CSV table of C-alpha atoms in Angstrom, one decimal:
chain,number,residue,atom,x,y,z
F,21,SER,CA,16.8,211.7,35.8
F,22,CYS,CA,16.3,215.4,36.6
F,23,ARG,CA,15.4,217.5,33.5
F,24,ALA,CA,15.5,221.2,32.6
F,25,ALA,CA,12.3,223.3,31.9
F,26,ASP,CA,12.5,222.4,28.2
F,27,GLY,CA,12.6,218.6,29.1
F,28,SER,CA,16.3,218.1,28.3
F,29,LEU,CA,18.6,216.2,30.5
F,30,LEU,CA,21.3,218.0,32.6
F,31,PRO,CA,24.7,218.6,30.9
F,32,PRO,CA,27.5,216.1,31.8
F,33,THR,CA,29.1,218.5,34.2
F,34,MET,CA,25.9,218.5,36.3
F,35,ASN,CA,25.2,214.7,36.2
F,36,SER,CA,25.4,212.5,39.2
F,37,GLY,CA,29.2,212.0,38.6
F,38,CYS,CA,29.9,215.2,40.7
F,39,ARG,CA,28.3,216.8,43.7
F,40,ARG,CA,26.8,219.6,41.5
F,41,SER,CA,24.1,217.2,40.4
F,42,LEU,CA,22.6,217.3,43.9
F,43,GLY,CA,22.7,221.0,44.0
F,44,ASN,CA,20.7,221.4,40.8
F,45,CYS,CA,18.0,219.1,42.1
F,46,GLU,CA,17.6,221.2,45.2
F,47,SER,CA,14.8,223.7,45.4
F,48,THR,CA,15.2,227.5,45.4
F,49,PRO,CA,14.8,227.8,49.2
F,50,LYS,CA,17.7,225.4,49.5
F,51,SER,CA,19.9,227.8,47.6
F,52,GLY,CA,20.6,229.5,50.9
F,53,HIS,CA,21.6,226.1,52.2
F,54,ARG,CA,24.1,225.8,49.4
F,55,GLY,CA,25.5,229.1,50.4
F,56,ALA,CA,25.8,227.9,53.9
F,57,LYS,CA,27.7,224.8,52.7
F,58,SER,CA,30.1,226.8,50.7
F,59,GLY,CA,30.8,229.0,53.7
F,60,SER,CA,31.6,226.1,56.0
F,61,PRO,CA,34.7,226.5,58.2
F,62,ALA,CA,38.1,225.3,57.1
F,63,PRO,CA,39.2,221.8,58.2
F,64,ARG,CA,40.5,221.8,61.8
F,65,GLY,CA,44.1,221.4,62.8
F,66,PRO,CA,45.8,218.1,63.7
F,67,SER,CA,44.2,216.2,66.6
F,68,THR,CA,47.4,214.5,67.5
F,69,VAL,CA,50.2,215.7,69.7
F,70,VAL,CA,53.9,214.9,69.2
F,71,CYS,CA,55.8,213.2,72.1
F,72,HIS,CA,58.9,215.2,73.0
F,73,ILE,CA,60.7,212.0,74.0
F,74,CYS,CA,60.2,209.6,71.1
F,75,GLY,CA,58.9,211.9,68.4
F,76,ARG,CA,55.7,209.9,67.7
F,77,GLU,CA,52.2,211.2,67.5
F,78,PHE,CA,49.4,210.4,70.0
F,79,GLY,CA,45.9,211.5,70.6
F,80,SER,CA,45.4,214.5,72.9
F,81,ALA,CA,43.6,212.3,75.4
F,82,SER,CA,46.4,209.7,75.6
F,83,ILE,CA,49.5,211.8,75.3
F,84,GLU,CA,49.9,212.2,79.0
F,85,ILE,CA,49.6,208.5,79.7
F,86,HIS,CA,52.1,207.8,77.0
F,87,ALA,CA,54.6,210.5,78.1
F,88,ALA,CA,54.8,209.0,81.6
F,89,GLN,CA,55.5,205.5,80.1
F,90,CYS,CA,58.0,206.9,77.6
F,91,ALA,CA,59.9,208.7,80.3
F,92,ARG,CA,60.2,205.4,82.3
F,93,LYS,CA,61.4,203.6,79.2
F,94,TRP,CA,64.0,206.3,78.5
F,95,GLU,CA,65.3,206.0,82.1
F,96,ALA,CA,65.5,202.2,81.8
F,97,ASN,CA,67.5,202.4,78.6
F,98,GLU,CA,69.9,205.0,80.0
F,99,ALA,CA,70.4,202.9,83.2
F,100,LEU,CA,72.0,200.3,81.0
F,101,LYS,CA,74.8,202.7,80.0
F,102,PRO,CA,77.8,203.7,82.0
F,103,LYS,CA,77.0,206.5,84.5
F,104,ALA,CA,79.0,209.0,82.6
F,105,GLN,CA,77.1,208.4,79.4
F,106,ARG,CA,73.6,208.7,80.7
F,107,ARG,CA,71.3,211.5,79.5
F,108,PRO,CA,68.4,213.0,81.4
F,109,VAL,CA,64.9,212.7,80.1
F,110,PRO,CA,64.1,215.5,77.7
F,111,GLU,CA,61.8,218.3,79.0
F,112,PRO,CA,58.6,219.2,77.3
F,113,VAL,CA,58.3,222.4,75.2
F,114,GLN,CA,57.0,225.4,77.1
F,115,MET,CA,54.3,227.2,75.1
F,116,ASP,CA,52.8,230.7,75.6
F,117,GLU,CA,49.1,231.1,76.1
F,118,GLY,CA,47.1,231.0,72.9
F,119,GLY,CA,49.6,228.9,71.0
F,120,SER,CA,48.2,226.5,68.5
F,121,LYS,CA,48.7,222.8,68.4
F,122,GLU,CA,50.6,223.1,65.2
F,123,GLU,CA,53.2,225.4,66.7
F,124,TYR,CA,53.6,223.1,69.7
F,125,ASN,CA,54.1,220.0,67.5
F,126,GLU,CA,56.7,221.9,65.4
F,127,LYS,CA,58.7,223.1,68.4
F,128,THR,CA,58.5,219.6,69.9
F,129,LEU,CA,59.8,218.0,66.8
F,130,LYS,CA,62.7,220.5,66.7
F,131,LYS,CA,63.5,219.9,70.3
F,132,TRP,CA,63.3,216.1,69.8
F,133,ASN,CA,65.7,216.3,66.8
F,134,ASP,CA,68.2,218.4,68.8
F,135,GLU,CA,68.2,216.6,72.1
F,136,VAL,CA,67.2,213.0,71.4
F,137,LEU,CA,68.7,212.2,68.0
F,138,LEU,CA,72.5,211.9,67.6
F,139,PRO,CA,74.3,213.4,64.6
F,140,CYS,CA,76.6,211.4,62.3
F,141,GLU,CA,80.1,212.9,62.4
F,142,ASN,CA,80.6,212.1,58.7
F,143,CYS,CA,77.4,213.3,57.0
F,144,GLY,CA,75.7,215.3,59.8
F,145,ARG,CA,72.4,213.5,59.6
F,146,THR,CA,70.7,212.7,62.9
F,147,PHE,CA,69.6,209.2,64.0
F,148,LEU,CA,68.3,207.4,67.0
F,149,PRO,CA,71.3,205.9,69.0
F,150,ASP,CA,70.6,202.3,67.9
F,151,ARG,CA,70.1,203.3,64.2
F,152,LEU,CA,73.2,205.5,64.2
F,153,GLU,CA,75.5,202.4,64.6
F,154,ILE,CA,73.8,200.8,61.6
F,155,HIS,CA,74.1,203.9,59.5
F,156,MET,CA,77.8,204.4,60.2
F,157,ARG,CA,78.6,201.0,58.7
F,158,SER,CA,77.7,202.3,55.3
F,159,CYS,CA,78.1,206.0,55.6
F,160,ARG,CA,80.6,207.5,53.1
F,161,SER,CA,82.5,210.8,53.2
F,162,ALA,CA,82.3,213.5,50.5
F,163,ASP,CA,84.8,211.6,48.3
F,164,GLY,CA,82.8,208.4,48.5
F,165,SER,CA,85.1,206.5,50.9
F,166,LEU,CA,83.9,204.6,53.9
F,167,LEU,CA,84.6,205.8,57.4
F,168,PRO,CA,88.0,204.7,58.9
F,169,PRO,CA,87.9,201.6,61.1
F,170,THR,CA,88.3,203.7,64.2
F,171,MET,CA,84.9,205.4,63.5
F,172,ARG,CA,83.0,202.3,62.6
F,173,PRO,CA,80.6,200.7,65.0
F,174,GLY,CA,82.8,197.7,65.6
F,175,GLY,CA,84.0,199.4,68.8
F,176,ARG,CA,82.6,201.9,71.3
F,177,ARG,CA,84.1,204.8,69.4
F,178,SER,CA,81.4,204.6,66.8
F,179,VAL,CA,79.0,206.4,69.1
F,180,GLY,CA,81.6,208.4,70.9
F,181,ASN,CA,82.6,210.1,67.6
F,182,CYS,CA,79.2,211.7,67.5
F,183,GLU,CA,79.3,212.9,71.0
F,184,SER,CA,80.7,216.1,72.4
F,185,SER,CA,84.3,216.4,73.6
F,186,ALA,CA,83.1,217.0,77.1
F,187,HIS,CA,81.1,213.8,77.0
F,188,ARG,CA,84.1,211.9,75.7
F,189,GLU,CA,86.3,213.3,78.5
F,190,ALA,CA,83.7,212.1,81.0
F,191,LYS,CA,83.8,208.6,79.5
F,192,SER,CA,87.6,208.5,79.7
F,193,ALA,CA,87.4,209.5,83.4
F,194,SER,CA,85.0,206.6,84.2
F,195,PRO,CA,86.2,204.4,87.1
F,196,ALA,CA,88.2,201.2,86.4
F,197,PRO,CA,86.2,197.9,86.5
F,198,ARG,CA,85.8,196.4,89.9
F,199,GLY,CA,87.0,193.0,91.0
F,200,PRO,CA,84.9,189.9,90.8
F,201,SER,CA,81.5,190.0,92.6
F,202,THR,CA,81.3,186.2,92.9
F,203,VAL,CA,82.6,183.9,95.5
F,204,VAL,CA,84.0,180.4,94.9
F,205,CYS,CA,82.4,177.5,96.8
F,206,HIS,CA,85.1,175.4,98.4
F,207,ILE,CA,83.0,172.2,98.1
F,208,CYS,CA,81.8,172.2,94.5
F,209,GLY,CA,84.1,174.8,93.0
F,210,ARG,CA,81.3,176.8,91.4
F,211,GLU,CA,80.9,180.6,91.7
F,212,PHE,CA,78.0,182.3,93.5
F,213,GLY,CA,77.1,185.9,94.3
F,214,SER,CA,78.2,187.3,97.6
F,215,ALA,CA,74.6,187.4,98.8
F,216,SER,CA,73.8,183.8,97.9
F,217,ILE,CA,77.0,182.0,98.9
F,218,GLY,CA,75.8,181.8,102.5
F,219,ILE,CA,72.7,180.0,101.4
F,220,HIS,CA,74.4,177.7,98.9
F,221,VAL,CA,77.2,176.4,101.2
F,222,PRO,CA,74.9,174.6,103.8
F,223,ASN,CA,72.9,173.0,100.9
F,224,CYS,CA,76.2,172.0,99.2
F,225,GLU,CA,77.4,170.4,102.5
F,226,LYS,CA,74.1,168.4,102.8
F,227,LYS,CA,74.5,167.2,99.2
F,228,TRP,CA,78.1,166.1,99.9
F,229,GLN,CA,77.0,164.2,103.0
F,230,ALA,CA,74.1,162.5,101.2
F,231,THR,CA,76.5,161.4,98.4
F,232,GLU,CA,79.1,160.0,100.8
F,233,GLU,CA,76.4,158.0,102.7
F,234,LEU,CA,75.9,155.9,99.6
F,235,LYS,CA,79.5,154.7,99.8
F,236,PRO,CA,80.9,152.0,102.1
F,237,LYS,CA,81.6,153.4,105.5
F,238,ALA,CA,85.4,153.0,105.1
F,239,ARG,CA,85.4,155.1,101.9
F,240,ARG,CA,83.4,158.1,103.1
F,241,ARG,CA,85.1,161.4,103.1
F,242,SER,CA,84.4,164.4,105.3
F,243,VAL,CA,83.1,167.7,104.0
F,244,PRO,CA,86.0,170.0,102.8
F,245,THR,CA,86.8,172.7,105.3
F,246,ALA,CA,86.2,176.2,104.3
F,247,PRO,CA,89.3,178.5,104.2
F,248,LYS,CA,89.3,181.2,106.8
F,249,GLN,CA,88.8,184.8,105.7
F,250,GLU,CA,92.0,186.6,106.5
F,251,GLU,CA,92.0,190.3,107.5
F,252,PHE,CA,92.5,192.7,104.7
F,253,GLU,CA,92.3,189.8,102.2
F,254,SER,CA,90.8,190.6,98.8
F,255,ARG,CA,88.1,188.5,97.2
F,256,GLU,CA,90.5,187.3,94.5
F,257,GLN,CA,92.8,185.9,97.1
F,258,TYR,CA,90.0,184.2,99.0
F,259,ASN,CA,88.7,182.7,95.7
F,260,ALA,CA,92.2,181.3,94.9
F,261,ARG,CA,92.4,179.6,98.3
F,262,ALA,CA,88.9,178.2,98.0
F,263,THR,CA,89.7,176.8,94.6
F,264,GLU,CA,92.8,175.2,96.1
F,265,VAL,CA,90.7,173.5,98.8
F,266,TRP,CA,88.3,172.2,96.3
F,267,THR,CA,91.1,170.9,94.1
F,268,SER,CA,92.9,169.1,96.9
F,269,GLU,CA,90.0,167.8,99.0
F,270,ALA,CA,87.0,167.4,96.6
F,271,LEU,CA,88.6,166.1,93.5
F,272,LEU,CA,90.1,162.6,93.2
F,273,ALA,CA,93.3,161.7,91.6
F,274,CYS,CA,93.6,159.0,88.9
F,275,PRO,CA,95.8,156.2,90.2
F,276,LYS,CA,97.4,155.8,86.7
F,277,CYS,CA,98.1,159.3,85.4
F,278,GLY,CA,97.6,161.5,88.5
F,279,ARG,CA,95.1,163.9,87.0
F,280,THR,CA,92.2,165.0,89.2
F,281,PHE,CA,88.6,164.5,88.5
F,282,LEU,CA,85.2,164.7,90.1
F,283,PRO,CA,84.2,161.2,91.5
F,284,ASP,CA,81.7,160.5,88.8
F,285,ARG,CA,84.0,161.6,86.0
F,286,LEU,CA,87.0,159.6,87.4
F,287,GLU,CA,85.1,156.4,86.7
F,288,VAL,CA,84.7,157.3,83.1
F,289,HIS,CA,88.3,158.4,82.8
F,290,VAL,CA,89.8,155.2,84.3
F,291,ARG,CA,88.2,153.1,81.6
F,292,SER,CA,90.4,154.7,78.9
F,293,CYS,CA,93.5,155.8,80.9
F,294,ARG,CA,96.8,154.3,80.0
F,295,SER,CA,98.9,152.3,82.5
F,296,ALA,CA,101.4,154.0,84.8
F,297,GLU,CA,104.3,152.8,82.7
F,298,GLU,CA,103.0,154.6,79.6
F,299,HIS,CA,101.7,157.6,81.5
F,300,ALA,CA,103.9,158.3,84.5
F,301,PRO,CA,102.2,160.2,87.3
F,302,THR,CA,103.4,163.7,88.2
F,303,GLY,CA,103.5,165.3,91.6
F,304,ARG,CA,102.8,162.2,93.7
F,305,SER,CA,104.8,159.0,94.3
F,306,ASP,CA,102.6,156.8,96.4
F,307,TRP,CA,99.6,155.8,94.3
F,308,SER,CA,99.0,152.6,96.2
F,309,GLN,CA,97.0,154.6,98.8
F,310,VAL,CA,94.6,156.0,96.2
F,311,GLU,CA,91.5,153.9,96.0
F,312,ALA,CA,90.3,152.9,92.6
F,313,PRO,CA,86.6,153.6,91.9
F,314,THR,CA,84.3,150.6,92.4
F,315,ILE,CA,82.3,149.5,89.4
F,316,PRO,CA,78.6,149.7,90.3
F,317,THR,CA,77.0,146.3,90.5
F,318,LYS,CA,73.8,145.4,88.7
F,319,PRO,CA,70.8,145.6,91.0
F,320,MET,CA,69.4,142.2,92.1
F,321,SER,CA,66.4,141.1,90.1
F,322,VAL,CA,64.2,138.0,90.0
F,323,THR,CA,62.8,136.4,86.7
F,324,CYS,CA,59.1,135.8,86.6
F,325,HIS,CA,58.3,132.2,85.3
F,326,VAL,CA,55.0,133.4,83.9
F,327,CYS,CA,55.9,136.4,81.8
F,328,GLY,CA,59.7,136.1,81.7
F,329,ARG,CA,60.4,139.6,82.8
F,330,ASP,CA,62.7,140.7,85.6
F,331,PHE,CA,61.6,142.4,88.8
F,332,GLY,CA,63.2,143.6,92.1
F,333,THR,CA,63.3,141.2,95.0
F,334,ALA,CA,60.9,143.5,97.0
F,335,SER,CA,58.2,143.7,94.2
F,336,PHE,CA,58.4,140.2,92.8
F,337,GLN,CA,55.8,138.7,95.0
F,338,ILE,CA,53.4,141.5,94.3
F,339,HIS,CA,53.9,141.1,90.6
F,340,LEU,CA,53.6,137.3,90.6
F,341,VAL,CA,50.0,137.5,92.0
F,342,GLN,CA,49.0,140.0,89.4
F,343,CYS,CA,50.7,138.1,86.6
F,344,GLU,CA,48.9,134.9,87.4
F,345,LYS,CA,45.5,136.7,87.5
F,346,LYS,CA,46.3,138.2,84.0
F,347,TRP,CA,47.2,134.8,82.7
F,348,GLU,CA,43.9,133.3,83.9
F,349,ALA,CA,41.9,136.2,82.5
F,350,GLN,CA,43.5,135.8,79.0
F,351,GLU,CA,43.0,132.0,79.0
F,352,ALA,CA,39.3,132.4,80.0
F,353,ARG,CA,38.6,134.1,76.6
F,354,LYS,CA,39.7,130.9,74.8
F,355,PRO,CA,37.6,127.8,74.2
F,356,LEU,CA,37.6,125.4,77.1
F,357,GLU,CA,39.7,122.8,75.3
F,358,GLU,CA,42.5,125.4,74.4
F,359,ARG,CA,43.0,126.8,77.9
F,360,ARG,CA,46.3,126.3,79.6
F,361,PRO,CA,47.0,126.3,83.3
F,362,VAL,CA,49.2,128.9,84.9
F,363,PRO,CA,52.9,127.7,84.7
F,364,ALA,CA,54.1,126.4,88.0
F,365,ALA,CA,57.1,127.8,89.8
F,366,PRO,CA,60.3,126.0,89.1
F,367,GLN,CA,61.6,123.6,91.7
F,368,VAL,CA,65.1,124.5,92.8
F,369,ALA,CA,67.3,123.6,95.8
F,370,ALA,CA,66.9,125.6,99.0
F,371,ASN,CA,70.6,126.7,98.8
F,372,ALA,CA,70.5,127.6,95.1
F,373,SER,CA,71.8,131.0,94.1
F,374,LEU,CA,69.7,133.7,92.6
F,375,GLU,CA,71.3,133.1,89.2
F,376,ASP,CA,70.3,129.4,89.3
F,377,ARG,CA,66.8,130.3,90.3
F,378,ASN,CA,66.5,132.8,87.4
F,379,SER,CA,67.9,130.4,84.9
F,380,ALA,CA,65.3,127.8,85.9
F,381,ALA,CA,62.5,130.3,85.8
F,382,ALA,CA,63.6,131.4,82.3
F,383,THR,CA,63.6,127.8,81.1
F,384,LYS,CA,60.1,127.2,82.6
F,385,TRP,CA,58.8,130.3,80.9
F,386,SER,CA,60.2,129.3,77.5
F,387,GLU,CA,58.8,125.8,77.7
F,388,GLU,CA,55.3,126.5,79.1
F,389,ALA,CA,54.4,130.1,78.4
F,390,LEU,CA,55.7,130.4,74.8
F,391,VAL,CA,53.8,128.7,72.0
F,392,ALA,CA,55.6,126.9,69.1
F,393,CYS,CA,54.9,127.7,65.5
F,394,PRO,CA,53.5,124.6,63.8
F,395,VAL,CA,55.3,125.5,60.6
F,396,CYS,CA,58.9,126.5,61.6
F,397,GLY,CA,59.0,125.4,65.2
F,398,ARG,CA,60.1,128.7,66.7
F,399,THR,CA,58.4,129.8,69.9
F,400,PHE,CA,56.5,133.1,70.4
F,401,LEU,CA,54.1,134.7,72.8
F,402,PRO,CA,50.5,133.9,71.9
F,403,GLU,CA,49.7,137.3,70.5
F,404,SER,CA,53.0,137.4,68.6
F,405,LEU,CA,52.5,134.0,67.1
F,406,VAL,CA,49.4,135.2,65.3
F,407,LYS,CA,51.4,137.9,63.5
F,408,HIS,CA,54.2,135.5,62.8
F,409,GLN,CA,52.0,132.9,61.1
F,410,ARG,CA,50.8,135.5,58.5
F,411,SER,CA,54.3,135.5,56.9
F,412,CYS,CA,55.7,132.1,57.9
F,413,ARG,CA,56.3,129.7,55.1
F,414,PRO,CA,57.1,126.0,55.3
F,415,ASN,CA,60.6,124.9,54.7
F,416,LEU,CA,60.1,123.0,51.5
F,417,GLU,CA,62.8,120.4,50.8
F,418,THR,CA,63.7,120.1,47.1
F,419,GLU,CA,64.4,116.6,45.8
F,420,VAL,CA,67.7,116.1,44.0
F,421,VAL,CA,67.3,114.2,40.8
F,422,ASP,CA,70.3,112.1,39.8
């Protein structure tokens, strides 16, 4: 809304659309201020510093914290490589006094590109080690053809082709792989580290003894004896002898086919193994001495005559008291004329077997605890009878007209 001396509005170039509109509305004494504004210093240089290890930019206050963490990450990644392929942590750029931050960042980026990145042997472009393998899958030569298979990242040569000849010679001179660092347990046949095998064996022996104590005394087996460590014996030789002990003493042979199994797996195998005539045993002639696995018997249980469920012999009496109280509590909610007494225990002979007693209890429960449907005559638990009656229909008999 500012106007000139003759009352006209400012021209479009001096309207509020640009910063000049403010300048025209300032007083004459502020003209000096405008001059001061036009003479303001140029924008400062970058406030970030490039990391010489990863090439990323960080604030000047946090670059030292990051550099220490970045160096540890570099060392951890290099520790995963063979010793001959490991590279040292890149050193930071040394600057003269008075050097600007732009010069430092420029030199750091050049050093990072030369020391950290790896060049592609085909096109010469530089990449991070993990990105180089991806690049080489699709990198083409000058004639447009893909790299030969020996230079693709399918094998270790993909990175080696971009390394110096001295580095490749160091890789070829790397020591041969060592023998196994694990030891076979002579009891369970599993492998453990050399430092933990001494802890495992005593625990494995205790587990063996606990398992054997569940068997009849005549069928219990002693703990397999550990093979003695011979002088100048390699670990491979000891593992072979430990495996032989485990196979001969821990496993059980099938009396039909002669194959060896763990005790729990032998029971499963015997169910489907063919007879000796169809599948002759090999390596052993006297199979009569091999004990066939016993079929586990069903645990003894007692049927409750109140609810019809089965319980162990030790817990049946505890359950019966609670079951009778539950019956009385449910009947107490009904009208007095609809209440039923607790079913009485069945009367059986003193020398009756457990099966006979359970059969009598099941009959008692079916006759006194269950309720018959007045429509179809089937018996249900009281709460189930209510649901059944919603959909039960009478069995209507149709008359046949002659």
